[in-house]
PDB file of C-alpha atoms in Angstrom:
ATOM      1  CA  UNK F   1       0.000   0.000   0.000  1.00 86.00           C
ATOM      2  CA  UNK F   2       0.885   3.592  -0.467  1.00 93.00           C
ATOM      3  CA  UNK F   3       0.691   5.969   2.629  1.00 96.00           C
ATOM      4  CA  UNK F   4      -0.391   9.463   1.799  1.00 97.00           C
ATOM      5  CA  UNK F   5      -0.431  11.921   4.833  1.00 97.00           C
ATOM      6  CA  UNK F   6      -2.751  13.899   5.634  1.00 98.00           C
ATOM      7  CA  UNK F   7      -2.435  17.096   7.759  1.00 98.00           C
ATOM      8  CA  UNK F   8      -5.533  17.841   9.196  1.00 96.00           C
ATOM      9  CA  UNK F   9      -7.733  19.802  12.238  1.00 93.00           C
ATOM     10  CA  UNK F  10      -9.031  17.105  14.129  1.00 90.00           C
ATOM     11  CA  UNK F  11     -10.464  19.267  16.490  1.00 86.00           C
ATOM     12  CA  UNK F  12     -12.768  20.903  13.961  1.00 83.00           C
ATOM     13  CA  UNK F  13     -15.692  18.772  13.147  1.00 78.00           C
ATOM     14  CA  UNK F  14     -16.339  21.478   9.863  1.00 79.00           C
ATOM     15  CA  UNK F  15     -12.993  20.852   8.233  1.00 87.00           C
ATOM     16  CA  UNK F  16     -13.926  18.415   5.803  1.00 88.00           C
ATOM     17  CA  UNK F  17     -11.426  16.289   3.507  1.00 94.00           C
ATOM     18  CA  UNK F  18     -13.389  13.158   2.424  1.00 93.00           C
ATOM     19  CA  UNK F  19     -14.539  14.576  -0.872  1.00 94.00           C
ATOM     20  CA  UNK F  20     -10.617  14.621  -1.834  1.00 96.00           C
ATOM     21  CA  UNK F  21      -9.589  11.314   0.406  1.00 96.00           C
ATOM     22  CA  UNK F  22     -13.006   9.475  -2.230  1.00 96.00           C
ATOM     23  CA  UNK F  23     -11.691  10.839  -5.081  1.00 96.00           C
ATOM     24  CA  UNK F  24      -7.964   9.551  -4.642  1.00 96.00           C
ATOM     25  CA  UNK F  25      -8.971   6.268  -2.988  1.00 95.00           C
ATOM     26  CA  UNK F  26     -11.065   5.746  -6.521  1.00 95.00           C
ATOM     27  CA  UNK F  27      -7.934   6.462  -8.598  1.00 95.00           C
ATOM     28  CA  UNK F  28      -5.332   5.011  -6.245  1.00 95.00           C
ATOM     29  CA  UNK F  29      -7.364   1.948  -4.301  1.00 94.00           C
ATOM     30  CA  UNK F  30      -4.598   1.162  -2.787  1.00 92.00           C
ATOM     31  CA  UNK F  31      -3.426   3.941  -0.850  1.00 94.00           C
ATOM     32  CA  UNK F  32      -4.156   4.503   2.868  1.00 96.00           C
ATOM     33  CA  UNK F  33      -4.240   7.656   4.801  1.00 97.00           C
ATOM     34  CA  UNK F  34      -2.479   8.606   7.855  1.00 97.00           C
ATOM     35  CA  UNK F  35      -4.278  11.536   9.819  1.00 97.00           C
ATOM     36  CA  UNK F  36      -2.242  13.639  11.756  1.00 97.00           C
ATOM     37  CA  UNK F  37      -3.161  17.156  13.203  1.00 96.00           C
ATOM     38  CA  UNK F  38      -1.707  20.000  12.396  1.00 96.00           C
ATOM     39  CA  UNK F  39      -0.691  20.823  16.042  1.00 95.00           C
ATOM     40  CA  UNK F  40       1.359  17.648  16.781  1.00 97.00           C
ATOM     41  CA  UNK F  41       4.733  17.636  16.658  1.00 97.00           C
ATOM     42  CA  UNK F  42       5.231  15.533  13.692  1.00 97.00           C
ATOM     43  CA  UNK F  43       3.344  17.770  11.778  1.00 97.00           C
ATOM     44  CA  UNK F  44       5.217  20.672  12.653  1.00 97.00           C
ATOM     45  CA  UNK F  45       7.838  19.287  11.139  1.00 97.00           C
ATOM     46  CA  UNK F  46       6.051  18.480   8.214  1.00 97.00           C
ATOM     47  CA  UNK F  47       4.501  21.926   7.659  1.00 97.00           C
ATOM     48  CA  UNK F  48       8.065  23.235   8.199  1.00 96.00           C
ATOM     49  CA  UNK F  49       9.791  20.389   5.453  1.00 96.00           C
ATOM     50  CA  UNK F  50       7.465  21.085   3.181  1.00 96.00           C
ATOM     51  CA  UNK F  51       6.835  25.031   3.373  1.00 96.00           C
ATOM     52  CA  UNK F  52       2.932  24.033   3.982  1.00 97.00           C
ATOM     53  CA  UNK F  53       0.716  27.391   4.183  1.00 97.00           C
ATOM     54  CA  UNK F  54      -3.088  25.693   4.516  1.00 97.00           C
ATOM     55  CA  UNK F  55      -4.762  23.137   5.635  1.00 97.00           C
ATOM     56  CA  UNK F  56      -5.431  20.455   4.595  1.00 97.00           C
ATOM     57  CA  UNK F  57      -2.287  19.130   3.398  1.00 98.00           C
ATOM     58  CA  UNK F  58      -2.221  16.124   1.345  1.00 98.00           C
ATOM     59  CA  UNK F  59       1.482  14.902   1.451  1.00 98.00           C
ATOM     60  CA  UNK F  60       1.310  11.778  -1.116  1.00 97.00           C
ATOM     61  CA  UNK F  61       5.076   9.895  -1.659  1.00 96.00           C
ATOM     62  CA  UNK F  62       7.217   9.934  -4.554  1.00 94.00           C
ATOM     63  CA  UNK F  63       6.147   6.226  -5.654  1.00 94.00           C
ATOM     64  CA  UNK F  64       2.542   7.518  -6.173  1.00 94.00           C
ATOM     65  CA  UNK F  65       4.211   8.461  -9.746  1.00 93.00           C
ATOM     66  CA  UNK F  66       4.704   4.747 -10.686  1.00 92.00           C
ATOM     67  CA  UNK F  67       0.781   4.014 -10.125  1.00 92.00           C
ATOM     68  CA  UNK F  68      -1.643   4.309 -12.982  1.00 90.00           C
ATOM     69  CA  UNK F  69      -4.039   7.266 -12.760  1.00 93.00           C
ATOM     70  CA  UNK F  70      -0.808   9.394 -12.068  1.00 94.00           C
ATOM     71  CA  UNK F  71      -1.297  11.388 -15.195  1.00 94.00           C
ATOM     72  CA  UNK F  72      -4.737  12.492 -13.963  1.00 95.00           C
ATOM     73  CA  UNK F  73      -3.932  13.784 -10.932  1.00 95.00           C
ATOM     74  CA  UNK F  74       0.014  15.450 -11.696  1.00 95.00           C
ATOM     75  CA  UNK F  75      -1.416  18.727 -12.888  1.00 96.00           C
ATOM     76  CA  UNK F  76      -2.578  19.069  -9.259  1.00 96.00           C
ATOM     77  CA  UNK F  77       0.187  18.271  -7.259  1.00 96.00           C
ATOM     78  CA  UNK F  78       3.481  20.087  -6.619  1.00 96.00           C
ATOM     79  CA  UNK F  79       6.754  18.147  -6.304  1.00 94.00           C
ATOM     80  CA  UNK F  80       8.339  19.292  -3.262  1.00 92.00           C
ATOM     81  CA  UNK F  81      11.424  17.797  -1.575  1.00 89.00           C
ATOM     82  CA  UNK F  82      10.598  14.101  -2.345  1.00 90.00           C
ATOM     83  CA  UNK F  83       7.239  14.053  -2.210  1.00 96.00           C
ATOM     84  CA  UNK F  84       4.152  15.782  -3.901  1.00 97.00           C
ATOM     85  CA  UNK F  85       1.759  17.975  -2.474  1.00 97.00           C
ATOM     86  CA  UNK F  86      -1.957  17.723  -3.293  1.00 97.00           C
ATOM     87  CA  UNK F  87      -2.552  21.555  -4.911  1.00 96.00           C
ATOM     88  CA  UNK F  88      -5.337  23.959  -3.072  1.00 94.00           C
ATOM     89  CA  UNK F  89      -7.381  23.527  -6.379  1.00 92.00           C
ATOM     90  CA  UNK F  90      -7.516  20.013  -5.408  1.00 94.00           C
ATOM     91  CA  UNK F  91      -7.398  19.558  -1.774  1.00 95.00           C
ATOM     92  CA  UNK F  92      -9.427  22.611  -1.013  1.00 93.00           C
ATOM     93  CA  UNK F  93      -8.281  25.065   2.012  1.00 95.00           C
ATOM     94  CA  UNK F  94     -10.474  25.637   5.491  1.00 94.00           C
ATOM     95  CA  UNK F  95      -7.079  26.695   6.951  1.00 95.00           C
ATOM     96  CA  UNK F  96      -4.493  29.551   6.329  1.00 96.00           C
ATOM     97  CA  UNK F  97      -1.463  28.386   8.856  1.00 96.00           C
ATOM     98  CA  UNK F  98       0.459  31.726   8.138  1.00 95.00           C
ATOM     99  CA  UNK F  99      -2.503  34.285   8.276  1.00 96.00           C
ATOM    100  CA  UNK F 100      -2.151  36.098  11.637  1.00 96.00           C
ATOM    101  CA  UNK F 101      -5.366  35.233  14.083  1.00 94.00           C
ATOM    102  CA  UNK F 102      -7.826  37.844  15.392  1.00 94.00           C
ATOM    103  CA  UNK F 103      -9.951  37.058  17.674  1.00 92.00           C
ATOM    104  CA  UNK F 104     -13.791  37.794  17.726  1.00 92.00           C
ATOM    105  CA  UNK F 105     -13.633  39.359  13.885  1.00 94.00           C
ATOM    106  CA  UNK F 106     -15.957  37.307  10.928  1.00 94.00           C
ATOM    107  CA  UNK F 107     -15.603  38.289   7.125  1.00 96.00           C
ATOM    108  CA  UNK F 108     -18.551  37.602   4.864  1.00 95.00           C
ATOM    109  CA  UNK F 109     -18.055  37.281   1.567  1.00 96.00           C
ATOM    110  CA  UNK F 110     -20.954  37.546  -1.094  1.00 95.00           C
ATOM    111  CA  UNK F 111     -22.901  38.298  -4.456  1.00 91.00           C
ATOM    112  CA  UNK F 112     -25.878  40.151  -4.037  1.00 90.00           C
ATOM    113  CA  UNK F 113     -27.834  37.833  -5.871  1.00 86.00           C
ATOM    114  CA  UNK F 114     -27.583  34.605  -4.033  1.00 87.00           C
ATOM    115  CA  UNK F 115     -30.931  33.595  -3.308  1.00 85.00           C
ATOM    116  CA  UNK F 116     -29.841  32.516   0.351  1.00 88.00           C
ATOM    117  CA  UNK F 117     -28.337  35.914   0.934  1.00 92.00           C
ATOM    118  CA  UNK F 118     -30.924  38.237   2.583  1.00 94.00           C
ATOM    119  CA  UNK F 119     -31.650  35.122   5.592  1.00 92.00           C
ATOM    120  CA  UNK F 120     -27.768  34.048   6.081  1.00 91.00           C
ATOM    121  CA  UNK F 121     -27.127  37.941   6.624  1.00 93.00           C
ATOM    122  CA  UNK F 122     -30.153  38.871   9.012  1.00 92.00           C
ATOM    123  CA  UNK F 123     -29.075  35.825  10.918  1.00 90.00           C
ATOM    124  CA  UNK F 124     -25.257  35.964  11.304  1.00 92.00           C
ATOM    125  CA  UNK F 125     -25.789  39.804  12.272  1.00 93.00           C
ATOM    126  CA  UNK F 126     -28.095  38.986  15.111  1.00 91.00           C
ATOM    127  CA  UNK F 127     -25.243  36.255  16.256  1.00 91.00           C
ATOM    128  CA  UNK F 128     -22.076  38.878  15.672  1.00 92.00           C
ATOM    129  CA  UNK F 129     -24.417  41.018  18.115  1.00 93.00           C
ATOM    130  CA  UNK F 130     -25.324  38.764  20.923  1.00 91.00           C
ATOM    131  CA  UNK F 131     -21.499  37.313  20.681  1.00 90.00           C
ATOM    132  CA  UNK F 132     -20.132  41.084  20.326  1.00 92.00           C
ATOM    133  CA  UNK F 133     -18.099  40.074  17.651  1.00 93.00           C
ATOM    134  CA  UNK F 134     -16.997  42.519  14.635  1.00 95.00           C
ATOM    135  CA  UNK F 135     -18.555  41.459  11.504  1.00 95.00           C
ATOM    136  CA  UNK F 136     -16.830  42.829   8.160  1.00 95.00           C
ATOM    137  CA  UNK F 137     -18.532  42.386   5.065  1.00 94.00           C
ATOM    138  CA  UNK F 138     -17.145  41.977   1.412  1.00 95.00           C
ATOM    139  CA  UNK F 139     -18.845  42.192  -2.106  1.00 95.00           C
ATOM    140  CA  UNK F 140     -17.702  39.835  -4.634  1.00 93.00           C
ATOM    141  CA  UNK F 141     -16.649  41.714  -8.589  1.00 88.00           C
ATOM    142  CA  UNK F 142     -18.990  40.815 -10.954  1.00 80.00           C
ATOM    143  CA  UNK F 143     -16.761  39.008 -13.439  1.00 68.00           C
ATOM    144  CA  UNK F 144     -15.480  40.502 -16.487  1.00 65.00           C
ATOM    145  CA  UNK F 145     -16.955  37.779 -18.470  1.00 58.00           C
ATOM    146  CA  UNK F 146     -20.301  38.426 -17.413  1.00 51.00           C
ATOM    147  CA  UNK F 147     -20.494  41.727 -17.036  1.00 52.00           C
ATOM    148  CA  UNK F 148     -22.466  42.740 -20.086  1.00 52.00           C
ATOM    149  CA  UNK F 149     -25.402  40.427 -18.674  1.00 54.00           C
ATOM    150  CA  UNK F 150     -24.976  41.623 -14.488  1.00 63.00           C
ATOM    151  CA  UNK F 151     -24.712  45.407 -15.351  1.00 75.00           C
ATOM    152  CA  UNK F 152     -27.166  46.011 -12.453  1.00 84.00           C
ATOM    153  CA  UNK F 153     -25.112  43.669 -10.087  1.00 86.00           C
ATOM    154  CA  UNK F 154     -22.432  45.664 -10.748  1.00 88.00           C
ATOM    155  CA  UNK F 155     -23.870  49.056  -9.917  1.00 91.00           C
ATOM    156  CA  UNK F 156     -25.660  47.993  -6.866  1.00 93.00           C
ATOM    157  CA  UNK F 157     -22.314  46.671  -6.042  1.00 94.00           C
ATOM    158  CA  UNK F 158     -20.613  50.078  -6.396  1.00 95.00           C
ATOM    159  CA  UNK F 159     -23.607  51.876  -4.850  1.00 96.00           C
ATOM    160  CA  UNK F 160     -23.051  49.827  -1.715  1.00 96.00           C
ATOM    161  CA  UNK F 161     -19.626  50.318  -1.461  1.00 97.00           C
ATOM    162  CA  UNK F 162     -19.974  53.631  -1.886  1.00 97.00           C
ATOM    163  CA  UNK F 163     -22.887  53.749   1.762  1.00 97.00           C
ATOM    164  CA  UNK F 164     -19.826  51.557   3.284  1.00 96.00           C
ATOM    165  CA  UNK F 165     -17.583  54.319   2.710  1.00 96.00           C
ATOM    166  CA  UNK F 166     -19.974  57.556   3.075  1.00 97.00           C
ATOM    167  CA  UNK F 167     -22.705  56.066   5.600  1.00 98.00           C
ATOM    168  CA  UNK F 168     -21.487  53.036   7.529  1.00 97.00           C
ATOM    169  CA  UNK F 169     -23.528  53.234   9.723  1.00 96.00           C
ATOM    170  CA  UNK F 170     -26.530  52.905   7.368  1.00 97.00           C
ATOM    171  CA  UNK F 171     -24.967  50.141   5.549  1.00 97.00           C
ATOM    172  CA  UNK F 172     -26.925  47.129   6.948  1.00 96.00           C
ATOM    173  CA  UNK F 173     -30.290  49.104   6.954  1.00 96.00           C
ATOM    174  CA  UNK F 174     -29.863  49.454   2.994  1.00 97.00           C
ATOM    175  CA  UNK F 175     -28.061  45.880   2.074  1.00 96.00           C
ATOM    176  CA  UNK F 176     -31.179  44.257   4.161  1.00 95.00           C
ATOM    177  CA  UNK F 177     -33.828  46.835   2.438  1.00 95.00           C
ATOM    178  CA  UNK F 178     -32.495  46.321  -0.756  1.00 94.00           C
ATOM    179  CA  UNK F 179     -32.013  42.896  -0.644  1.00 94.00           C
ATOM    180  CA  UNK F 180     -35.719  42.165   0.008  1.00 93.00           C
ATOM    181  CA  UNK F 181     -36.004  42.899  -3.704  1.00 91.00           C
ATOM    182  CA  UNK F 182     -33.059  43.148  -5.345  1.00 88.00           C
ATOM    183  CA  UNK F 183     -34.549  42.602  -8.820  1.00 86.00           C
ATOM    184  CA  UNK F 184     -36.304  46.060  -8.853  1.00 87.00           C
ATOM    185  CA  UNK F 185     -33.410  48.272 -10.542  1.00 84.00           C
ATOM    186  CA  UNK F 186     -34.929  51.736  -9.181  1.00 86.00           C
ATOM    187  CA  UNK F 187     -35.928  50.248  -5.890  1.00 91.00           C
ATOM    188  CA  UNK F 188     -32.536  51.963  -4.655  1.00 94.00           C
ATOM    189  CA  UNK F 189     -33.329  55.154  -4.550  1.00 94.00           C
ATOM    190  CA  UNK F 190     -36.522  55.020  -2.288  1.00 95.00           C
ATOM    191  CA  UNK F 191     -34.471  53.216   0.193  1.00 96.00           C
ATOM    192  CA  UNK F 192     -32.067  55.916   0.169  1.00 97.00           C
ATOM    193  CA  UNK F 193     -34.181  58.821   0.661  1.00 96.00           C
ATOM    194  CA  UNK F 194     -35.871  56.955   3.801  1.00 96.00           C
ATOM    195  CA  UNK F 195     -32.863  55.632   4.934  1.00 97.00           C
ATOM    196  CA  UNK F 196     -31.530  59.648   4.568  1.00 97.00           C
ATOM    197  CA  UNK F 197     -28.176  58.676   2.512  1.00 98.00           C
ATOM    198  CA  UNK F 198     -27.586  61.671  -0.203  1.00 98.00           C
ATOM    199  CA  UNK F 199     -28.121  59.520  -3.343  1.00 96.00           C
ATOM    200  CA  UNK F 200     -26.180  62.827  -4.748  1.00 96.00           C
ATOM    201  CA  UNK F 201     -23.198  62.225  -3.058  1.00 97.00           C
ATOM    202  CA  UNK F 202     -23.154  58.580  -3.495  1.00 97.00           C
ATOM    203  CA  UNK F 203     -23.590  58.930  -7.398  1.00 96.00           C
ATOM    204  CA  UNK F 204     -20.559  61.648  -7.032  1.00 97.00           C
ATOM    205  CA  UNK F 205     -18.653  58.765  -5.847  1.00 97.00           C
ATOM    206  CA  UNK F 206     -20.036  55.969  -7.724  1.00 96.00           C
ATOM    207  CA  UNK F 207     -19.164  58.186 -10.982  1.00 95.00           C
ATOM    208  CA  UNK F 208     -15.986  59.452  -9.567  1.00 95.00           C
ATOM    209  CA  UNK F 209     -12.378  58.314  -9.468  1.00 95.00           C
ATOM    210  CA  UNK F 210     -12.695  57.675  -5.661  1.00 95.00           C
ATOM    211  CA  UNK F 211     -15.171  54.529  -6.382  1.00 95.00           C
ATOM    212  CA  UNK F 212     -11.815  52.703  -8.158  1.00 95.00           C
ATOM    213  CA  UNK F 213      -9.512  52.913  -4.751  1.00 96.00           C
ATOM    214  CA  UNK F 214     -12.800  51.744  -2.851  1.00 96.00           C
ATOM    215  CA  UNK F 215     -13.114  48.619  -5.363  1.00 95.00           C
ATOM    216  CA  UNK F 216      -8.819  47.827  -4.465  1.00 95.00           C
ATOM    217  CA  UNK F 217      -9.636  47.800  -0.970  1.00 95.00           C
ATOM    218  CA  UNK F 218     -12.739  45.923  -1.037  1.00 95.00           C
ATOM    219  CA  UNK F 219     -10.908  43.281  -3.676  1.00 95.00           C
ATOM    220  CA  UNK F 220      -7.653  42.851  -1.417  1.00 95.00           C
ATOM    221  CA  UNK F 221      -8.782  40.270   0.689  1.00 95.00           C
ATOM    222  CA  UNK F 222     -10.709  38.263  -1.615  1.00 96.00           C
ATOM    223  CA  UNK F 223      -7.743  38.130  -4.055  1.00 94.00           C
ATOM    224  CA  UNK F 224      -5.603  36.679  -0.691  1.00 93.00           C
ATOM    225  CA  UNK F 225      -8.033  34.304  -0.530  1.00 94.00           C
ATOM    226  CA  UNK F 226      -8.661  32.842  -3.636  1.00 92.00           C
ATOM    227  CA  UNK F 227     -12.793  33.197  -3.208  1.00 93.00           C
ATOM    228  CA  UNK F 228     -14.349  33.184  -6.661  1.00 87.00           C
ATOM    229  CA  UNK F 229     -18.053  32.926  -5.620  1.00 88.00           C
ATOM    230  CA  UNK F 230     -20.789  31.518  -3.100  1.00 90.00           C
ATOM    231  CA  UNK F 231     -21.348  32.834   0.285  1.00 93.00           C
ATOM    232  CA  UNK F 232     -18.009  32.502   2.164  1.00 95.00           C
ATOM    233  CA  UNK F 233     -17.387  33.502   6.222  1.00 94.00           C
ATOM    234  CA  UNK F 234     -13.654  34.034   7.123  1.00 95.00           C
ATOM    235  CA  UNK F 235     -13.931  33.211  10.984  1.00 93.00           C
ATOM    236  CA  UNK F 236     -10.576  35.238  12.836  1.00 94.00           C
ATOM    237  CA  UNK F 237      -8.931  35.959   9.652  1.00 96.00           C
ATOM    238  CA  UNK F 238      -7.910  32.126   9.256  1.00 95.00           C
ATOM    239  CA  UNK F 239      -9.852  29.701   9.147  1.00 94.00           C
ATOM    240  CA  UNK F 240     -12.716  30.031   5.690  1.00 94.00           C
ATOM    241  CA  UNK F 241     -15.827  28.343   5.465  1.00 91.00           C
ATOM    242  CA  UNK F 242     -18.443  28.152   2.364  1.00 89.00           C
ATOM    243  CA  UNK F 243     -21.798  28.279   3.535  1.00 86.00           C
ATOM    244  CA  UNK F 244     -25.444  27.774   2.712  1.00 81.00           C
ATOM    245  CA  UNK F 245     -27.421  28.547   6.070  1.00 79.00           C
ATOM    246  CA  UNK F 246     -26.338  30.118   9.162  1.00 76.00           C
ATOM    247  CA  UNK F 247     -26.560  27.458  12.471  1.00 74.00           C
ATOM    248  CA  UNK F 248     -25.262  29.350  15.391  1.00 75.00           C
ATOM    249  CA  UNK F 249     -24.241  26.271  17.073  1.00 78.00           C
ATOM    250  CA  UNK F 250     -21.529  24.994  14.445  1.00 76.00           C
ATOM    251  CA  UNK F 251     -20.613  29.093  14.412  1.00 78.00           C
ATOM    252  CA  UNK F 252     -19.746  28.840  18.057  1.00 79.00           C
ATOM    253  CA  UNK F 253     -18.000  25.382  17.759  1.00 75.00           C
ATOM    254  CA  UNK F 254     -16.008  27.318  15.065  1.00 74.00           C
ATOM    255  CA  UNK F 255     -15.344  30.209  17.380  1.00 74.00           C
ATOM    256  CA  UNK F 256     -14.016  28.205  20.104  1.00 65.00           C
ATOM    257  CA  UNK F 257     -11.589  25.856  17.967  1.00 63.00           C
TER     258      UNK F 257
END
């Protein structure tokens, strides 16, 4: 048999690998794994060997090359030292070992237009507030590729950037107003004049030069991340979850890991 190791968070009931473990075990039956967290001090050295920055880590041996099925895996694995490393693409990442913690702090990442987005919001507010934790949110670009189709995506997007920056504290009032029908393309401006947000001065900036630095800052994190769509959380800067419904008990269990 061929051992592949796998560096893992045993402690954290959410950090999932058997998708990956399935689909090697069907191209390689006869490989086992060997689960070791990332904490011990085996893996240590590991992570250190093998300049490992997230978790998980597949770590397969140098004789996986001489099985068949290689070829459709070796795009997806880096050679490193004498072994190869399952790719991010691949393994998937729940983990950033070298991304500083901070305690208390969730980033959500989103598209306006996910249908799930209006309940997973109202609900992981009301948790950040009860738990006093700081809750940052980020709006995913509208691809290049599609932006001819999601024009109004696009300048919702900017509009709301532009409350983040101008009216923060008015932000969550309009993303949850709008967001109860976010088809309507004029709907906007009602909720800004009852809201009391100066539609002038956020078309100023939405029309302006200032909206481009606003779009860097907002895209900064979600190029360090990788996140290309879905609802994502990023729970004390380092550990990243997708999600599809908001369960405060796994977001405590999360918390305390």
């Amino acid at each position: 048999p061929v051992t592949v190791t796998l560096l893992t968070d045993r402690n954290c009931s959410f950090c999932i690998t058997y998708p990956t473990n399935n689909y090697l075990k069907k191209l390689f039956p006869s490989i086992i794994f060997k689960v070791i967290d990332y904490k011990s001090h085996n893996a240590v050295k590991l992570i250190k060997k093998y300049n490992i920055t997230t978790l998980p880590a597949f770590i397969l041996p140098a004789k996986i090359e001489a099985l068949v099925n290689f070829s459709r895996v070796s795009s997806s694995l880096d050679k490193r030292s004498n072994s190869f490393i399952l790719k991010d693409s691949l393994a998937g990442v729940f983990l950033f070992l070298k991304r500083k913690k901070i305690n208390n702090r969730i980033d959500i990442f989103f598209n306006l237009y996910n249908r799930n987005l209006l309940n997973i919001l109202t609900n992981l507010r009301k948790f950040s507030q009860t738990k006093k934790i700081k809750l940052k949110i980020h709006l995913l670009p509208v691809s290049k590729k599609y932006l001819s189709i999601y024009i109004p995506e696009k300048e919702e997007t900017e509009r709301i950037l532009a409350i983040k920056e101008l009216y923060p504290d008015k932000l969550w009032s309009y993303i949850k107003r709008r967001l109860e029908n976010i088809q309507s393309t004029s709907l906007w401006l009602d909720i800004m004049e009852e809201l009391g947000i100066d539609y002038k001065k956020i078309e100023v900036v939405v029309r302006g030069e200032k909206i481009k630095k606003i779009i860097i800052a907002n895209n900064k994190l979600i190029k360090e991340l990788g996140i290309k769509g879905g609802i994502v959380l990023l729970v004390d800067n380092y550990k990243i979850f997708r999600i599809f419904k908001v369960n405060y008990r796994d977001l405590e269990k999360i918390l305390i890991n």
